[in-house]
GROMACS .gro file of C-alpha atoms in nm:
model
  247
    1MET     CA    1  -0.007  -0.029   0.035
    2THR     CA    2   0.244   0.289   0.051
    3ARG     CA    3   0.419   0.142  -0.271
    4THR     CA    4   0.091   0.231  -0.424
    5LEU     CA    5   0.072   0.590  -0.212
    6ASP     CA    6   0.397   0.682  -0.314
    7PHE     CA    7   0.305   0.629  -0.744
    8ILE     CA    8  -0.036   0.826  -0.664
    9ILE     CA    9   0.144   1.099  -0.525
   10ARG     CA   10   0.495   1.116  -0.865
   11ASN     CA   11   0.202   1.062  -1.072
   12TRP     CA   12  -0.135   1.209  -0.975
   13GLU     CA   13  -0.185   1.475  -1.250
   14THR     CA   14  -0.163   1.159  -1.497
   15ILE     CA   15  -0.364   1.028  -1.279
   16LEU     CA   16  -0.647   1.299  -1.298
   17GLN     CA   17  -0.581   1.331  -1.656
   18ARG     CA   18  -0.675   0.981  -1.732
   19THR     CA   19  -1.018   1.014  -1.447
   20GLY     CA   20  -1.078   1.284  -1.659
   21GLU     CA   21  -1.065   1.090  -1.981
   22HIS     CA   22  -1.285   0.795  -1.761
   23LEU     CA   23  -1.548   1.061  -1.725
   24SER     CA   24  -1.570   1.197  -2.086
   25LEU     CA   25  -1.615   0.821  -2.169
   26VAL     CA   26  -1.870   0.746  -1.950
   27GLY     CA   27  -2.081   1.042  -1.910
   28TRP     CA   28  -2.043   1.061  -2.314
   29ALA     CA   29  -2.182   0.663  -2.349
   30VAL     CA   30  -2.452   0.711  -2.033
   31GLY     CA   31  -2.520   0.994  -2.194
   32LEU     CA   32  -2.692   0.856  -2.496
   33ALA     CA   33  -2.810   0.529  -2.413
   34LEU     CA   34  -3.009   0.822  -2.128
   35LEU     CA   35  -3.149   1.032  -2.473
   36ILE     CA   36  -3.190   0.592  -2.670
   37GLY     CA   37  -3.313   0.432  -2.344
   38VAL     CA   38  -3.580   0.668  -2.235
   39PRO     CA   39  -3.822   0.744  -2.563
   40LEU     CA   40  -3.762   0.362  -2.680
   41GLY     CA   41  -3.859   0.271  -2.323
   42ILE     CA   42  -4.139   0.481  -2.359
   43LEU     CA   43  -4.232   0.389  -2.728
   44ILE     CA   44  -4.262   0.029  -2.695
   45THR     CA   45  -4.523   0.067  -2.399
   46ARG     CA   46  -4.702   0.195  -2.702
   47GLN     CA   47  -4.564  -0.049  -2.911
   48LYS     CA   48  -4.635  -0.396  -2.823
   49SER     CA   49  -4.584  -0.555  -3.144
   50LEU     CA   50  -4.160  -0.388  -3.107
   51GLU     CA   51  -4.134  -0.516  -2.727
   52THR     CA   52  -4.018  -0.843  -2.784
   53PRO     CA   53  -3.780  -0.699  -3.085
   54VAL     CA   54  -3.587  -0.450  -2.866
   55LEU     CA   55  -3.574  -0.598  -2.498
   56THR     CA   56  -3.448  -0.932  -2.658
   57LEU     CA   57  -3.215  -0.657  -2.872
   58ALA     CA   58  -3.071  -0.534  -2.593
   59ASN     CA   59  -2.993  -0.871  -2.348
   60ILE     CA   60  -2.803  -1.023  -2.674
   61VAL     CA   61  -2.609  -0.652  -2.722
   62GLN     CA   62  -2.554  -0.702  -2.310
   63THR     CA   63  -2.461  -1.084  -2.348
   64VAL     CA   64  -2.142  -0.978  -2.534
   65PRO     CA   65  -1.848  -1.003  -2.399
   66SER     CA   66  -1.615  -0.643  -2.425
   67LEU     CA   67  -1.300  -0.757  -2.602
   68ALA     CA   68  -1.529  -0.925  -2.900
   69PHE     CA   69  -1.737  -0.607  -2.866
   70PHE     CA   70  -1.416  -0.353  -2.913
   71GLY     CA   71  -1.309  -0.677  -3.192
   72PHE     CA   72  -1.624  -0.592  -3.395
   73LEU     CA   73  -1.662  -0.238  -3.390
   74ILE     CA   74  -1.241  -0.156  -3.446
   75PRO     CA   75  -1.302  -0.281  -3.854
   76VAL     CA   76  -1.630  -0.003  -3.861
   77THR     CA   77  -1.509   0.277  -3.671
   78GLY     CA   78  -1.123   0.219  -3.593
   79ILE     CA   79  -0.894   0.263  -3.294
   80GLY     CA   80  -0.977   0.539  -3.041
   81TRP     CA   81  -1.213   0.696  -2.862
   82THR     CA   82  -1.538   0.659  -3.091
   83THR     CA   83  -1.534   0.280  -3.050
   84ALA     CA   84  -1.506   0.294  -2.677
   85VAL     CA   85  -1.777   0.450  -2.652
   86VAL     CA   86  -2.012   0.300  -2.914
   87VAL     CA   87  -1.944   0.038  -2.653
   88LEU     CA   88  -2.028   0.153  -2.340
   89PHE     CA   89  -2.342   0.296  -2.533
   90LEU     CA   90  -2.451  -0.027  -2.625
   91TYR     CA   91  -2.401  -0.173  -2.256
   92SER     CA   92  -2.552   0.121  -2.108
   93LEU     CA   93  -2.837   0.058  -2.329
   94LEU     CA   94  -3.040  -0.205  -2.118
   95PRO     CA   95  -3.088  -0.110  -1.813
   96ILE     CA   96  -3.183   0.214  -1.928
   97ILE     CA   97  -3.512   0.119  -2.160
   98ARG     CA   98  -3.564  -0.215  -1.919
   99ASN     CA   99  -3.657   0.032  -1.650
  100THR     CA  100  -3.800   0.288  -1.875
  101TYR     CA  101  -4.028   0.016  -1.966
  102THR     CA  102  -4.115  -0.127  -1.601
  103GLY     CA  103  -4.145   0.171  -1.501
  104VAL     CA  104  -4.399   0.297  -1.706
  105LYS     CA  105  -4.580  -0.015  -1.716
  106GLY     CA  106  -4.620  -0.034  -1.330
  107VAL     CA  107  -4.816   0.303  -1.346
  108ASP     CA  108  -5.131   0.198  -1.191
  109PRO     CA  109  -5.385   0.208  -1.459
  110SER     CA  110  -5.685   0.325  -1.256
  111LEU     CA  111  -5.475   0.697  -1.241
  112VAL     CA  112  -5.408   0.673  -1.633
  113GLU     CA  113  -5.785   0.660  -1.670
  114ALA     CA  114  -5.842   0.864  -1.435
  115ALA     CA  115  -5.644   1.151  -1.579
  116ARG     CA  116  -5.772   1.062  -1.903
  117GLY     CA  117  -6.088   1.153  -1.729
  118MET     CA  118  -6.011   1.497  -1.686
  119GLY     CA  119  -5.888   1.538  -2.076
  120LEU     CA  120  -5.531   1.503  -2.022
  121THR     CA  121  -5.347   1.449  -2.384
  122ASP     CA  122  -5.160   1.075  -2.395
  123PHE     CA  123  -4.923   1.351  -2.421
  124GLN     CA  124  -4.958   1.499  -2.121
  125ILE     CA  125  -5.052   1.181  -1.879
  126LEU     CA  126  -4.706   1.047  -1.983
  127HIS     CA  127  -4.576   1.406  -1.922
  128MET     CA  128  -4.796   1.425  -1.582
  129VAL     CA  129  -4.843   1.087  -1.437
  130GLU     CA  130  -4.638   0.791  -1.605
  131LEU     CA  131  -4.310   0.947  -1.584
  132PRO     CA  132  -4.341   1.097  -1.290
  133LEU     CA  133  -4.427   0.802  -1.110
  134ALA     CA  134  -4.201   0.555  -1.305
  135LEU     CA  135  -3.867   0.818  -1.257
  136PRO     CA  136  -3.752   0.569  -0.902
  137VAL     CA  137  -3.751   0.309  -1.169
  138ILE     CA  138  -3.577   0.476  -1.421
  139VAL     CA  139  -3.288   0.643  -1.205
  140VAL     CA  140  -3.197   0.301  -1.080
  141GLY     CA  141  -3.148   0.180  -1.398
  142VAL     CA  142  -2.990   0.493  -1.461
  143ARG     CA  143  -2.738   0.384  -1.135
  144VAL     CA  144  -2.713   0.050  -1.350
  145SER     CA  145  -2.525   0.179  -1.681
  146THR     CA  146  -2.333   0.464  -1.468
  147VAL     CA  147  -2.204   0.149  -1.309
  148ILE     CA  148  -2.178  -0.062  -1.591
  149ALA     CA  149  -1.921   0.146  -1.814
  150ILE     CA  150  -1.750   0.278  -1.516
  151GLY     CA  151  -1.622  -0.069  -1.496
  152THR     CA  152  -1.608  -0.157  -1.838
  153ALA     CA  153  -1.417   0.151  -1.966
  154THR     CA  154  -1.177  -0.020  -1.827
  155VAL     CA  155  -1.085  -0.235  -2.051
  156ALA     CA  156  -1.133   0.043  -2.371
  157ALA     CA  157  -0.842   0.206  -2.316
  158LEU     CA  158  -0.694  -0.143  -2.536
  159VAL     CA  159  -0.887   0.019  -2.818
  160GLY     CA  160  -0.668   0.365  -2.731
  161GLY     CA  161  -0.980   0.518  -2.489
  162GLY     CA  162  -0.812   0.605  -2.244
  163GLY     CA  163  -0.954   0.642  -1.934
  164LEU     CA  164  -0.784   0.486  -1.625
  165GLY     CA  165  -0.785   0.188  -1.738
  166ALA     CA  166  -0.416   0.247  -1.968
  167ILE     CA  167  -0.272   0.286  -1.603
  168ILE     CA  168  -0.351   0.020  -1.534
  169LEU     CA  169  -0.221  -0.202  -1.853
  170ARG     CA  170   0.065  -0.074  -1.766
  171GLY     CA  171   0.071  -0.130  -1.477
  172LEU     CA  172   0.063  -0.469  -1.580
  173SER     CA  173   0.278  -0.481  -1.915
  174ARG     CA  174   0.561  -0.398  -1.643
  175ALA     CA  175   0.433  -0.618  -1.374
  176ASN     CA  176   0.374  -0.381  -1.111
  177ASP     CA  177   0.147  -0.416  -0.872
  178ALA     CA  178   0.162  -0.064  -0.722
  179GLN     CA  179   0.059   0.121  -1.063
  180VAL     CA  180  -0.204  -0.127  -1.103
  181MET     CA  181  -0.327   0.007  -0.790
  182ALA     CA  182  -0.335   0.289  -0.879
  183GLY     CA  183  -0.572   0.305  -1.194
  184ALA     CA  184  -0.835   0.075  -1.026
  185ILE     CA  185  -0.872   0.266  -0.670
  186PRO     CA  186  -0.960   0.566  -0.835
  187ALA     CA  187  -1.171   0.351  -1.105
  188ALA     CA  188  -1.374   0.186  -0.746
  189LEU     CA  189  -1.436   0.549  -0.625
  190LEU     CA  190  -1.596   0.654  -0.942
  191ALA     CA  191  -1.823   0.351  -0.929
  192ILE     CA  192  -1.900   0.436  -0.515
  193ILE     CA  193  -1.912   0.738  -0.617
  194ALA     CA  194  -2.128   0.782  -0.892
  195ASP     CA  195  -2.332   0.534  -0.738
  196LEU     CA  196  -2.417   0.719  -0.381
  197GLY     CA  197  -2.488   1.039  -0.597
  198LEU     CA  198  -2.731   0.903  -0.805
  199THR     CA  199  -2.946   0.768  -0.465
  200TRP     CA  200  -2.900   1.149  -0.354
  201VAL     CA  201  -3.038   1.240  -0.680
  202GLU     CA  202  -3.342   1.050  -0.698
  203ARG     CA  203  -3.465   1.119  -0.369
  204ARG     CA  204  -3.453   1.469  -0.516
  205LEU     CA  205  -3.628   1.408  -0.825
  206ILE     CA  206  -3.899   1.174  -0.740
  207PRO     CA  207  -4.240   1.364  -0.663
  208ALA     CA  208  -4.353   1.428  -0.316
  209GLY     CA  209  -4.638   1.259  -0.408
  210VAL     CA  210  -4.450   0.979  -0.457
  211ARG     CA  211  -4.174   1.007  -0.211
  212PRO     CA  212  -4.362   0.957   0.092
  213GLN     CA  213  -4.473   0.571   0.065
  214GLN     CA  214  -4.194   0.457   0.308
  215ALA     CA  215  -4.253   0.795   0.555
  216ARG     CA  216  -4.568   0.675   0.548
  217THR     CA  217  -4.486   0.316   0.600
  218ARG     CA  218  -4.281   0.378   0.886
  219ARG     CA  219  -4.581   0.626   1.077
  220ARG     CA  220  -4.792   0.343   1.038
  221SER     CA  221  -4.556   0.079   1.214
  222ARG     CA  222  -4.472   0.404   1.459
  223TRP     CA  223  -4.838   0.478   1.492
  224SER     CA  224  -4.875   0.051   1.585
  225ARG     CA  225  -4.686   0.039   1.854
  226SER     CA  226  -4.795   0.363   2.003
  227GLU     CA  227  -5.169   0.264   1.969
  228ARG     CA  228  -4.993  -0.120   2.115
  229ALA     CA  229  -4.945  -0.011   2.414
  230GLU     CA  230  -5.177   0.280   2.519
  231ALA     CA  231  -5.361  -0.042   2.450
  232ARG     CA  232  -5.212  -0.210   2.671
  233ASP     CA  233  -5.170   0.033   2.947
  234VAL     CA  234  -5.596   0.074   2.917
  235GLN     CA  235  -5.565  -0.345   2.939
  236ASP     CA  236  -5.402  -0.279   3.238
  237GLN     CA  237  -5.552  -0.048   3.449
  238GLY     CA  238  -5.875  -0.262   3.371
  239VAL     CA  239  -5.749  -0.527   3.507
  240GLY     CA  240  -5.585  -0.349   3.845
  241ALA     CA  241  -5.954  -0.212   3.872
  242ARG     CA  242  -6.095  -0.521   3.852
  243ALA     CA  243  -5.891  -0.644   4.110
  244THR     CA  244  -5.973  -0.352   4.360
  245LEU     CA  245  -6.338  -0.409   4.309
  246ASP     CA  246  -6.305  -0.811   4.354
  247GLY     CA  247  -6.108  -0.716   4.669
   0.00000   0.00000   0.00000
């Protein structure tokens, strides 16, 4: 660990630069996946014929090994940043598409019918009812996609994509465990920070009418405990009064 700290201190500028490259790869990939995945997830809730092909294709993409994916794309997009972003984008699609679809489909049909009865158009129902209620599930998909992209981006160095993977690969080629750890530790920290940060964003974005579900459950459990305590007190008082009368 001392050698790793020494390496990080001596090469902090390089590590910072590679961290910026890593974040750029992940940001572009997840951003594009959001722009395409959310509308696509909404589309397959409306077009039943597209549901199975889209989800099946996204699942197939997710199962292809990352190195194989890079190999398939190199003849098309070449070696470098573009190939890395395309692969990360494709890996990020499935959780976002699936969670958008699940979130929108999971909205209570009675709420949709009530909104339609109030005269809302399909777009207004989607914007004002379905998406706000589906938002918690969609954000979970974004969190999963981001963590997957951060992990997969370390492999992007093999095709010249840069990022923290370049430090790890150089360390492996030199059998330098301190250099490997200097690239692996920031990558792991990025994944943890991204997960915690998106959890915070999720709590901030969820509408107040949707978020209190757990709070209401906790309040009900607290009230039920207090009510049970009061009932026991009343029961004890009744038993005491009965004993006094019997005496």
